[in-house]
XYZ file of C-alpha atoms in Angstrom:
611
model
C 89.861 120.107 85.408
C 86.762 117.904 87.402
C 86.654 114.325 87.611
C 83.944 113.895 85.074
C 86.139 115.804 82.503
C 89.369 113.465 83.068
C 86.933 110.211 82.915
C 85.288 111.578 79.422
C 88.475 112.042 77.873
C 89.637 108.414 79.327
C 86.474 107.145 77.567
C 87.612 108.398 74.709
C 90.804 106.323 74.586
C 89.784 103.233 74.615
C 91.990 100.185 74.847
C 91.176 97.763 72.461
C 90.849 93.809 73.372
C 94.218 92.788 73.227
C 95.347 95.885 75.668
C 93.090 94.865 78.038
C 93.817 90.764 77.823
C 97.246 92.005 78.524
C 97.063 93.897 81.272
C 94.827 91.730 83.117
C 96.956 88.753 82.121
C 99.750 91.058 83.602
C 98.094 92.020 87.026
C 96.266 88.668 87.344
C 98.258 85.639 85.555
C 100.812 84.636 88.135
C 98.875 84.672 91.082
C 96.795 82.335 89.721
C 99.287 80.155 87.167
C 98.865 76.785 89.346
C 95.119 76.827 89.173
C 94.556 77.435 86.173
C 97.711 74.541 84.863
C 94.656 72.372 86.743
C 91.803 73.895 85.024
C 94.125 73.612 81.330
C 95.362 70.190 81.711
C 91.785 69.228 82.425
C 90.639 70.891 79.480
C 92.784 68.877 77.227
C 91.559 65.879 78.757
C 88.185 66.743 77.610
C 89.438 68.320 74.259
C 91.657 64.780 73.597
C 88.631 62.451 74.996
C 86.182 64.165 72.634
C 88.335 63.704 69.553
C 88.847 60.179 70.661
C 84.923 59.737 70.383
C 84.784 61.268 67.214
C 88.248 58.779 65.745
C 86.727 55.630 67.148
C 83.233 55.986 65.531
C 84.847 54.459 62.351
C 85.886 51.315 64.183
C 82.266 51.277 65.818
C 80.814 51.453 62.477
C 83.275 48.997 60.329
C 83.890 46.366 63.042
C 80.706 46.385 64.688
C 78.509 46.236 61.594
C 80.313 45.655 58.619
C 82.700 42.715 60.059
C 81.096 41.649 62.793
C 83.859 41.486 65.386
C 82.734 40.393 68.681
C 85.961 41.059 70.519
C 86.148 44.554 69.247
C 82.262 45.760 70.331
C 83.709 45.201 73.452
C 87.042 46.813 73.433
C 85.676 49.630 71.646
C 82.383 50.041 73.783
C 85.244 50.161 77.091
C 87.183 52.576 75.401
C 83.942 55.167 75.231
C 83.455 54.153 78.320
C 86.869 55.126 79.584
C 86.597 57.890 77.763
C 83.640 59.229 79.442
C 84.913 58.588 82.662
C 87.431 60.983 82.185
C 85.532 63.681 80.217
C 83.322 64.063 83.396
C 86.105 64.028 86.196
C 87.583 66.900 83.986
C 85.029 68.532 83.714
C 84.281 68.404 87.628
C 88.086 69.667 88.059
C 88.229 72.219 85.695
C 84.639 74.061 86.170
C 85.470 73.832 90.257
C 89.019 75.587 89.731
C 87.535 78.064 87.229
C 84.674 78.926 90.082
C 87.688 79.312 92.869
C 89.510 81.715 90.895
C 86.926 83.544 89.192
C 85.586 84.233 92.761
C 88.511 85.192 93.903
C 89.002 87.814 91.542
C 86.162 89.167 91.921
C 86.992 89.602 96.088
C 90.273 90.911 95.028
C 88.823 93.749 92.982
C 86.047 94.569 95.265
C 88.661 95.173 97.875
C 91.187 96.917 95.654
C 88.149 99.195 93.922
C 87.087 99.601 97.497
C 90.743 100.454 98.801
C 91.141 102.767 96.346
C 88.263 105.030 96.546
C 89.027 105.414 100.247
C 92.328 107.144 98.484
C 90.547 109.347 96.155
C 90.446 112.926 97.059
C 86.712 114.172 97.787
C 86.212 116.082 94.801
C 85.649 112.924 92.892
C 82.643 112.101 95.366
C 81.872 115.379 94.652
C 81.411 115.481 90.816
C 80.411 111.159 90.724
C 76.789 110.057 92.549
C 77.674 107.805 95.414
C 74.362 105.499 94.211
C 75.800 105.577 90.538
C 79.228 104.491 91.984
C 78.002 101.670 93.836
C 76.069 100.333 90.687
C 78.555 100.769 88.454
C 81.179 98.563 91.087
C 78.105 95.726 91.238
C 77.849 95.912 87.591
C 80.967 95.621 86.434
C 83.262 93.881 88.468
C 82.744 90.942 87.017
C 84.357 91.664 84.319
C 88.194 90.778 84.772
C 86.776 87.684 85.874
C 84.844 86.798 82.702
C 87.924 87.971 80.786
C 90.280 85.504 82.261
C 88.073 83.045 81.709
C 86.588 83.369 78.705
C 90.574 83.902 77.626
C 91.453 80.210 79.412
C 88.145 78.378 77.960
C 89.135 80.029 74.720
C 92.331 78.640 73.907
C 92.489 75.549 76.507
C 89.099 73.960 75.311
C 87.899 75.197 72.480
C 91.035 75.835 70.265
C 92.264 72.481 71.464
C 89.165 70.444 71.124
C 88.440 72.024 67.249
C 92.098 71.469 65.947
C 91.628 67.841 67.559
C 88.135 67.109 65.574
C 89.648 69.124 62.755
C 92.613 66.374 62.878
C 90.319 63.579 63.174
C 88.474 65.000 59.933
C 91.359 65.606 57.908
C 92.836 61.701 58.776
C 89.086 60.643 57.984
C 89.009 63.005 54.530
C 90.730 65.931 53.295
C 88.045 66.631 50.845
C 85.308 66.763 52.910
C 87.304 69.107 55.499
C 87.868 71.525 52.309
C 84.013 71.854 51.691
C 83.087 72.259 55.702
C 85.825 75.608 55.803
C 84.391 76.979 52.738
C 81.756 78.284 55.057
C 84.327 79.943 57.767
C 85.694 83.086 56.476
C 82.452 84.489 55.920
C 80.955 84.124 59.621
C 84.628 85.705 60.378
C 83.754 88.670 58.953
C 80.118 88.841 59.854
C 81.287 88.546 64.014
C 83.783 91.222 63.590
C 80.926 93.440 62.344
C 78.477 92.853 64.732
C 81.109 93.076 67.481
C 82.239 96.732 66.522
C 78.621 97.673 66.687
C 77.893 95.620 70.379
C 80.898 97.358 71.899
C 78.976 101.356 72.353
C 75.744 99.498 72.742
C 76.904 97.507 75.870
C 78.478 100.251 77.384
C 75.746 102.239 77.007
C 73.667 99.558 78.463
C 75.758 99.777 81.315
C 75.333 103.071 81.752
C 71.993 102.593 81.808
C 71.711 100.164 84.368
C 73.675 102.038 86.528
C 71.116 105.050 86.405
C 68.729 102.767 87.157
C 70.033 101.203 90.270
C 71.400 104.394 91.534
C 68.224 106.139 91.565
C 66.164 103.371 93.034
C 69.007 103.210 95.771
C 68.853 107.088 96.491
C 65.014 106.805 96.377
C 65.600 104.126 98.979
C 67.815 106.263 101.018
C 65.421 109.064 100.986
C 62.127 107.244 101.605
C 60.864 109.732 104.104
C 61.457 112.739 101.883
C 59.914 111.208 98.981
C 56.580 110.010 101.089
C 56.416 113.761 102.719
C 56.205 115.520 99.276
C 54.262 113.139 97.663
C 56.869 112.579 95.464
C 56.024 108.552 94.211
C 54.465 109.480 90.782
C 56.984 112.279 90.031
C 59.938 109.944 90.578
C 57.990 106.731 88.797
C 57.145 108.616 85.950
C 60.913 110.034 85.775
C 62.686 106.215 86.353
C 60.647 104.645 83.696
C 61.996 106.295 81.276
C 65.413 105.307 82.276
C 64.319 101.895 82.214
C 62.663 102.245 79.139
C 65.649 103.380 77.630
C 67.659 100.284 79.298
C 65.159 98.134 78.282
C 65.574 99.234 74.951
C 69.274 98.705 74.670
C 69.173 95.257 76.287
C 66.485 94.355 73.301
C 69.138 95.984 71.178
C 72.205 94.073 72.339
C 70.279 90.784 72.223
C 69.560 91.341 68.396
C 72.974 92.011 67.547
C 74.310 89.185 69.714
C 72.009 86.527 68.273
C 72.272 87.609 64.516
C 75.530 85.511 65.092
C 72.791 82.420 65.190
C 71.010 82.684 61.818
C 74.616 82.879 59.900
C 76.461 79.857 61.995
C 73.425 77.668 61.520
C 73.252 78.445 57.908
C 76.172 77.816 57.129
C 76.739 74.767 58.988
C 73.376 73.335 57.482
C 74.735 74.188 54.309
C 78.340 72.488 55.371
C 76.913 69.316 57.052
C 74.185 69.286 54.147
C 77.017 69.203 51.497
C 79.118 66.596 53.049
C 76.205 64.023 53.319
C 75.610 64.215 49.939
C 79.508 63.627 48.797
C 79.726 61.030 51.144
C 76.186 59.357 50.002
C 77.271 59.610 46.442
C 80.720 58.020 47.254
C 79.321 55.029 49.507
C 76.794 54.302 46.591
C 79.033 55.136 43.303
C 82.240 53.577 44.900
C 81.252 51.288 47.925
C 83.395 53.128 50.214
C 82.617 51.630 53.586
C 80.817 53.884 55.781
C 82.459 54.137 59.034
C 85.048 56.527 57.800
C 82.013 58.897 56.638
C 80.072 58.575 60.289
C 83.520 59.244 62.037
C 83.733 62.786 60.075
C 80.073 63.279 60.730
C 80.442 62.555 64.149
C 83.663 64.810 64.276
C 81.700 67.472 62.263
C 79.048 67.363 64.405
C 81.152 67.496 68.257
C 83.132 70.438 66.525
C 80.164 72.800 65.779
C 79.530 73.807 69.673
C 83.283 74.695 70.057
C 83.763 76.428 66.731
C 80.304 78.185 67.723
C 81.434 79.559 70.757
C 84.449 80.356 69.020
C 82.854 82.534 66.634
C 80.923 84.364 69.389
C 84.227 84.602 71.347
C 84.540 88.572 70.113
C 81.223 89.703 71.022
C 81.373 87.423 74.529
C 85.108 89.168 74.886
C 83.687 92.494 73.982
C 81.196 92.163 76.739
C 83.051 91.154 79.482
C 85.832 93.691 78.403
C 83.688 96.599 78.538
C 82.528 95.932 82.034
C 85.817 95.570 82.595
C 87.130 98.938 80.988
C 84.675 100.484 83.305
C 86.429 99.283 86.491
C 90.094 99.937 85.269
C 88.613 103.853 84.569
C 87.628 104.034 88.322
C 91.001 102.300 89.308
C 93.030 104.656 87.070
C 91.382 107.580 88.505
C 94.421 109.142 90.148
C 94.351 110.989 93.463
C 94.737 114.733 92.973
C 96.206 114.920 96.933
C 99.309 113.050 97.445
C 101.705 112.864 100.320
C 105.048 114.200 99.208
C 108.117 112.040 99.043
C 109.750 114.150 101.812
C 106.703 114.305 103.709
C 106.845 114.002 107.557
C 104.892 112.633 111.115
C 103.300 115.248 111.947
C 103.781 115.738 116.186
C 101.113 118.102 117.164
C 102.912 120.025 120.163
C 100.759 122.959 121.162
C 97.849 122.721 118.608
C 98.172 126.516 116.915
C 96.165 126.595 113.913
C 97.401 129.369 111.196
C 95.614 130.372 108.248
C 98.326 132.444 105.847
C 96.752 133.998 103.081
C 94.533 131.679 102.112
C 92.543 131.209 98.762
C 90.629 128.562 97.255
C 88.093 127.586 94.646
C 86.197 124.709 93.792
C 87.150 122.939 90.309
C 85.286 124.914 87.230
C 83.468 127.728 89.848
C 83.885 130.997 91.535
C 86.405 132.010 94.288
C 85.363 130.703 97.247
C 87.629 131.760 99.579
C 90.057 135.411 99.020
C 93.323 136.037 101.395
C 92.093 134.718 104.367
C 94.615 135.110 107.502
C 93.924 134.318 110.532
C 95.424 132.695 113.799
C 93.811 130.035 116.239
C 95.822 129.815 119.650
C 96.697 126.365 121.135
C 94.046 125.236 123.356
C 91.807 127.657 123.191
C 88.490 128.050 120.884
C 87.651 130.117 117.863
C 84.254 130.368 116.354
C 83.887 130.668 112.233
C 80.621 132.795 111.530
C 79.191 135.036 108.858
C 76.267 135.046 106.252
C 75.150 131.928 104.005
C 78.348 131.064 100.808
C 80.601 132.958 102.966
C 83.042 129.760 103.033
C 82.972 128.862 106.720
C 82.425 124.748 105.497
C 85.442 125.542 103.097
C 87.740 126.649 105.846
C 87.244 123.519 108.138
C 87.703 121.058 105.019
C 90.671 122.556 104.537
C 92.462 121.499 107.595
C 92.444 117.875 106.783
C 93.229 118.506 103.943
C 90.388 117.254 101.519
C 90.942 119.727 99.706
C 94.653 121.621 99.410
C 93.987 126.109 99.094
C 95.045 127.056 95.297
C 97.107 129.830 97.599
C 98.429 130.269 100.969
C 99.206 128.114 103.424
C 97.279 126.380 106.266
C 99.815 125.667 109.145
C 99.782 123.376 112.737
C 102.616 125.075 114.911
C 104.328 126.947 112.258
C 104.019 123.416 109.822
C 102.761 123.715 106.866
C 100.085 120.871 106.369
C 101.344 120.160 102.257
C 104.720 118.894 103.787
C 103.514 116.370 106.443
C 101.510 112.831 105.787
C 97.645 113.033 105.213
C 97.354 110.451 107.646
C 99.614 112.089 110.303
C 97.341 115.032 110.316
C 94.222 113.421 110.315
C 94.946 111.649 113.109
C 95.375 114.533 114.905
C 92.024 115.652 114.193
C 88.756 115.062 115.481
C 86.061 116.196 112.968
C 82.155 116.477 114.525
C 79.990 117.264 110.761
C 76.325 119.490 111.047
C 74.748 115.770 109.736
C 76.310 113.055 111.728
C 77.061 109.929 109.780
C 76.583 106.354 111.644
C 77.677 102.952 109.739
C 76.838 99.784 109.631
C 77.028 98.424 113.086
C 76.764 98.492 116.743
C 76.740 101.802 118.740
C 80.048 100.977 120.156
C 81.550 99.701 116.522
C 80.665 103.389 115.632
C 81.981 105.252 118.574
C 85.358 102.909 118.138
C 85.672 103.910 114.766
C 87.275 107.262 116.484
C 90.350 105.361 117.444
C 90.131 101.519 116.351
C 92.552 100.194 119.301
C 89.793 101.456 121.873
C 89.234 99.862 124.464
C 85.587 99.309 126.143
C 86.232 101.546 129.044
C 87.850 103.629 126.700
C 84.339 103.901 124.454
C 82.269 104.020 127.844
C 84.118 106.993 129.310
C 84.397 108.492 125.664
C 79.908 108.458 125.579
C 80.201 109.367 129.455
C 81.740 112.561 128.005
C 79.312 112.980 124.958
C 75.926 112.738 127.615
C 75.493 109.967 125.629
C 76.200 107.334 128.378
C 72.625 106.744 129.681
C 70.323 107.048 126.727
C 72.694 103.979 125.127
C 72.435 101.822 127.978
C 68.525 102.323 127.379
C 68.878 100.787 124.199
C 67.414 97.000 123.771
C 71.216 96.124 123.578
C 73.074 98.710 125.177
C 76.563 99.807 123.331
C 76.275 96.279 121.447
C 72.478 98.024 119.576
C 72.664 97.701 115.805
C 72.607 101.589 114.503
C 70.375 100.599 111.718
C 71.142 102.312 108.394
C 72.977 105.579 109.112
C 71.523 105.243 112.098
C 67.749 105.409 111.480
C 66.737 104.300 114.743
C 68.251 106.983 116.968
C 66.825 110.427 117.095
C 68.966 113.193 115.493
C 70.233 114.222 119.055
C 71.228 110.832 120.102
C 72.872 110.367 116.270
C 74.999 113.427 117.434
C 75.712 112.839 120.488
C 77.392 109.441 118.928
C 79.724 111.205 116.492
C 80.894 113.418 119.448
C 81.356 110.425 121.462
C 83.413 109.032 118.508
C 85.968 112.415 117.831
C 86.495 112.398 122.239
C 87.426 108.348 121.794
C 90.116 109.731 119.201
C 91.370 112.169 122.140
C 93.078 114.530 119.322
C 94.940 117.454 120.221
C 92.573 119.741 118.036
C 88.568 119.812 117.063
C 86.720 120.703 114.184
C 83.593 121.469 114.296
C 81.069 122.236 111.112
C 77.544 123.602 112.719
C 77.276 120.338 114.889
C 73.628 121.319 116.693
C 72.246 123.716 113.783
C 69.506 120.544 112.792
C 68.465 119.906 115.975
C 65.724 121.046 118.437
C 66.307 123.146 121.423
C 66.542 120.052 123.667
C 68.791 118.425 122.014
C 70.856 120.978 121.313
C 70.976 121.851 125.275
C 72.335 118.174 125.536
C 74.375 118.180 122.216
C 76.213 121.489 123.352
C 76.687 120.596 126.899
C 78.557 117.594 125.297
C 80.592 120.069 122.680
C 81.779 121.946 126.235
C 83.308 119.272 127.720
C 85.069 117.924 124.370
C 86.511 121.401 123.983
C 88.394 121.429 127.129
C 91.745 121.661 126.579
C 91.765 121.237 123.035
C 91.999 123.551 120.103
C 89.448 123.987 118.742
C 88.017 125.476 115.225
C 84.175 125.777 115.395
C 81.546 127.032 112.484
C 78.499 128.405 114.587
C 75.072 128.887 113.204
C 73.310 130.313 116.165
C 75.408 133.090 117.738
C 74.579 132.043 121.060
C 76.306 128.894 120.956
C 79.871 130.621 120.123
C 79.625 133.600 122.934
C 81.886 131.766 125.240
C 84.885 131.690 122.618
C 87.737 133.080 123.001
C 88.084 134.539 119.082
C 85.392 135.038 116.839
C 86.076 135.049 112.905
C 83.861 136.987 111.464
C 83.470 136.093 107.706
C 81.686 137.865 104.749
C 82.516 137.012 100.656
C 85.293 134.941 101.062
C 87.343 137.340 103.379
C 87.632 138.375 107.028
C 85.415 140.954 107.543
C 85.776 141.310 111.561
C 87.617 139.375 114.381
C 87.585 139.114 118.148
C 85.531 138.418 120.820
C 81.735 138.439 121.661
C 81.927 141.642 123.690
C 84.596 143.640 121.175
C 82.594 142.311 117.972
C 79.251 143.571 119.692
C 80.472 146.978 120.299
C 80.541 147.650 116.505
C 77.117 148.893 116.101
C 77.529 149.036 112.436
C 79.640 145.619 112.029
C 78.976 141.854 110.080
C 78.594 140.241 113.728
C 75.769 143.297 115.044
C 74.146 142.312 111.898
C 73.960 138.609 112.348
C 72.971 139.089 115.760
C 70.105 141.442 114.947
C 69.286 138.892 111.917
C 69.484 136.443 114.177
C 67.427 137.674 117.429
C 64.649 138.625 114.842
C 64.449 134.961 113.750
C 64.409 134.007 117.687
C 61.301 136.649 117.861
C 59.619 135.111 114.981
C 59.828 131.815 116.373
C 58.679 132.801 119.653
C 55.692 134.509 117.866
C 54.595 131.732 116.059
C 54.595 129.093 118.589
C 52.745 131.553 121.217
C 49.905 132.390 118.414
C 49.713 128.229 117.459
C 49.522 128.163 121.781
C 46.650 130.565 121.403
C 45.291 128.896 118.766
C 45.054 125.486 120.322
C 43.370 127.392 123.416
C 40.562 128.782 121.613
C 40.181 124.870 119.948
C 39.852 123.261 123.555
């Protein structure tokens, strides 16, 4: 079953709000329980000092106007005073600690989504766009964060703050209070409507985005392609309608977000409409004083913004949640490859490589790979060949293990790789790919990478090794040269030459190597392979070979053809079959040598004639 497949059906059981509230509460709460006491206890500090405005506007109006009390203008005017003083220090305290920890959570899962991938097995990199990945992580993991907060805020501010104006209204008058909650159960029901409908529009949105983002990142990535072939109006034409399409459900989500507004404001108009007239009727009927009716009002009017973002609290929750759904489906992805509870060090003694009967196949596809066998003797090298899709790649990513045969048994000296630690037998493997991959960093951050406690005369002797000694010290910066991204401002030779630098550093008992000079030209593959000799000395090593010539020298060639092995041996026994696999790649491959040599003498001709 692929990757996609398992996140589909994930998708399709979704946890609702109050799952999700609870398990981030769960994974999140405690570690941040002090912080947020601050951020809570400030928030009833401003929920308690804006009731207190709203309960002293009666003595403002009675004793100020109607009596005419000097002495209590000014006790009252100090008390707002003292009032506001605290409002805004709480409000410093409380937005400041919110900040800390919502940035903090956001840290946390960027390093725990980050973590985690690195644990994944590589068929979910295979089935998931690394662009679309990477949008979907800066999309959405702000999500727990928003949660948690908008959870805090919720109940700390808003539910405090509205039962404290609702108290002040009902001590002011019951009656009025009656007529302003006429008016509530039916934007109740409207939210809950709009938010079922906002909850597949978001995440589609999301979606979206992340299409978006991913392709202008892999356009990015493959800028030189895209100028060679012309390709700007093609890809243009083909991303606009992705953003169309985004566009389109942004517009969408706004409209059902904001139809909230329309209903609120009605009804409050009609609620703070109603209770001016019963109180204008009673002042004038009954010469009720007034200040009783302006505290309410004023209480009314403070407890619309929190009983407004109240009512939007379920669409504001189902936003944030579904961002956050979409990070817990990446975290819940479990790793198909998992060490075994028994499993040991590996200790590589001799470095035999044994291939038992081996088949494999790729999730939802064809058998790659059908009862291979084959041995690899300690410290010596054997070559991998044979025809396009005959599964030479396959073979070398089985040996660390990214991906575990579906039969058979891939052993180091007699140990079957299953039983030990991935990370045992990766470290005793140094891997050299066809395209070599440079990070972020210096040349000697990316040679170090190879074994992290390296020293400098460790990395030095390691590019010494690699013929990559002297073009690096030619650099602007020597080893301390920024790579540029994946190492754009090398040449493909000197990119190689890197990576080869980087698997000697590791100075692992065996080597794998997957077509290391088959991109490069003839000069840097002279220089590339006379760096490949030396790191083969003394190693074992398993090598895939695209030109022949490169593999002569080794001591066992695998010859392989459909998934099995077809032939095995050396050059010389291997080239005595006049009818074999290996005669035939050799003739298939001299006659592309002849071509080549054809076509540059005629274009050698050709520029002869010119001058």
């Amino acid at each position: 079953m692929s990757q996609d497949h398992l996140r589909k059906t994930s998708i399709n059981r979704v946890p609702g709000i109050t799952q999700m509230l609870k398990r981030i509460l769960r994974e999140n709460g405690r570690d941040y329980i002090g912080t947020y006491s601050i951020a809570i206890f400030c928030m009833i500090l401003i929920a308690a000092s804006t009731a207190f405005l709203a309960w002293i506007m009666e003595d403002v109006v009675n004793e100020a106007f109607f009596n005419r009390n000097e002495r209590a203008i000014w006790l009252v005017s100090g008390g707002i005073l003292a009032s506001f003083l605290v409002r805004g220090a709480a409000s410093y305290v409380q937005a400041v600690s919110l900040s800390k920890v919502g940035n903090n959570i956001v840290a946390r899962y960027q390093q725990r989504l980050f973590d985690h991938l690195m644990a994944l097995n590589i068929s979910f990199f295979s089935d998931t766009r690394s662009a679309q990945i990477a949008a979907q992580i800066t999309q959405n993991v702000t999500g727990i964060r928003d949660t948690l907060n908008l959870t805090v805020t919720l109940f700390a501010r808003d539910v405090i703050t509205l039962i404290a104006l609702i108290g002040v209204m009902i001590s002011k008058d019951v009656i009025l209070t009656l007529i302003v909650f006429v008016a509530a159960p039916i934007i109740v029901l409207s939210l809950q409507y709009i938010a079922k409908r906002l909850r597949k529009v978001t995440r589609q949105s999301i979606e979206l985005n992340s299409q978006v983002l991913g392709a202008m990142q892999e356009t990015v990535q493959g800028i030189t392609i895209v100028k060679a072939f012309t390709m700007e109006k093609q890809l243009s034409e083909r991303i606009a309608q992705t953003i169309s399409s985004a566009e389109s459900r942004a517009n969408r989500i706004a409209r059902l977000s904001e139809r909230t507004s329309p209903i609120t404001e009605t009804l409050a108009g009609f609620a703070i409409s109603s209770v001016i007239v019963y109180s204008a009727y009673r002042y004038l009927d009954d010469n009720v004083p007034s200040g009783a009716f302006f505290s309410f009002i004023t209480a009314l009017l403070l407890a619309y913004d929190p009983a407004r973002r109240l009512a939007r609290v379920q669409i504001n929750l189902e936003k944030a949640v579904v961002n956050a759904r979409m990070i817990y489906e990446i975290l819940d992805t479990k790793p198909q490859q998992s060490d075994k509870d028994d499993a040991i060090e590996l200790d590589v003694k001799k470095g035999e490589l044994e291939f038992k009967d081996v088949h494999f196949s790729y999730p939802d596809s064809l058998v790659v790979i059908n009862g291979v066998s084959f041995t690899a003797k300690a410290g010596q090298t054997t070559a991998i060949v044979g025809p396009s899709g005959a599964g030479k790649s396959t073979i070398i990513s089985l040996m660390p293990r990214f991906y575990d045969p579906t039969s058979g048994a891939v052993l180091i000296d007699g140990i079957d790789i299953k039983n030990v630690t991935k990370a045992s037998l990766r470290n005793s493997l140094a891997y050299v790919s066809q395209q070599p991959l440079l990070f972020e960093g210096t040349i000697a951050d990316n040679i170090r990478y190879g074994r992290s406690d390296a020293t400098d005369t460790d990395i030095h002797e390691a590019a010494k090794l690699a013929f990559a000694h002297e073009f690096i010290l030619e650099q602007p910066f020597g080893y301390d040269t920024p790579v540029g991204e994946n190492g754009i401002s090398l040449s493909g030779g000197q990119r190689q030459r890197i990576s080869i630098a980087r698997a000697l550093v590791r100075d692992a008992p065996i080597l794998l190597l997957d077509e290391a000079t088959s991109s490069l030209d003839n000069e840097s593959e002279a220089a590339v392979q006379a760096a490949l000799e030396t790191a083969m000395r003394g190693r074992t090593v398993l090598v895939i070979a695209h030109r022949l010539s490169t593999i002569a020298s080794a001591d066992k060639i695998i010859v392989m053809e459909g998934g099995r092995v077809a032939e095995e041996g050396t050059h010389a026994e291997l080239s005595a079959h006049k009818n074999g696999v290996y005669t035939r790649l050799q003739n298939t491959h001299s006659g592309q040598k002849a071509d080549e040599k054809t076509a540059e003498l005629a274009a050698q001709k050709s520029i002869k004639k010119e001058t």
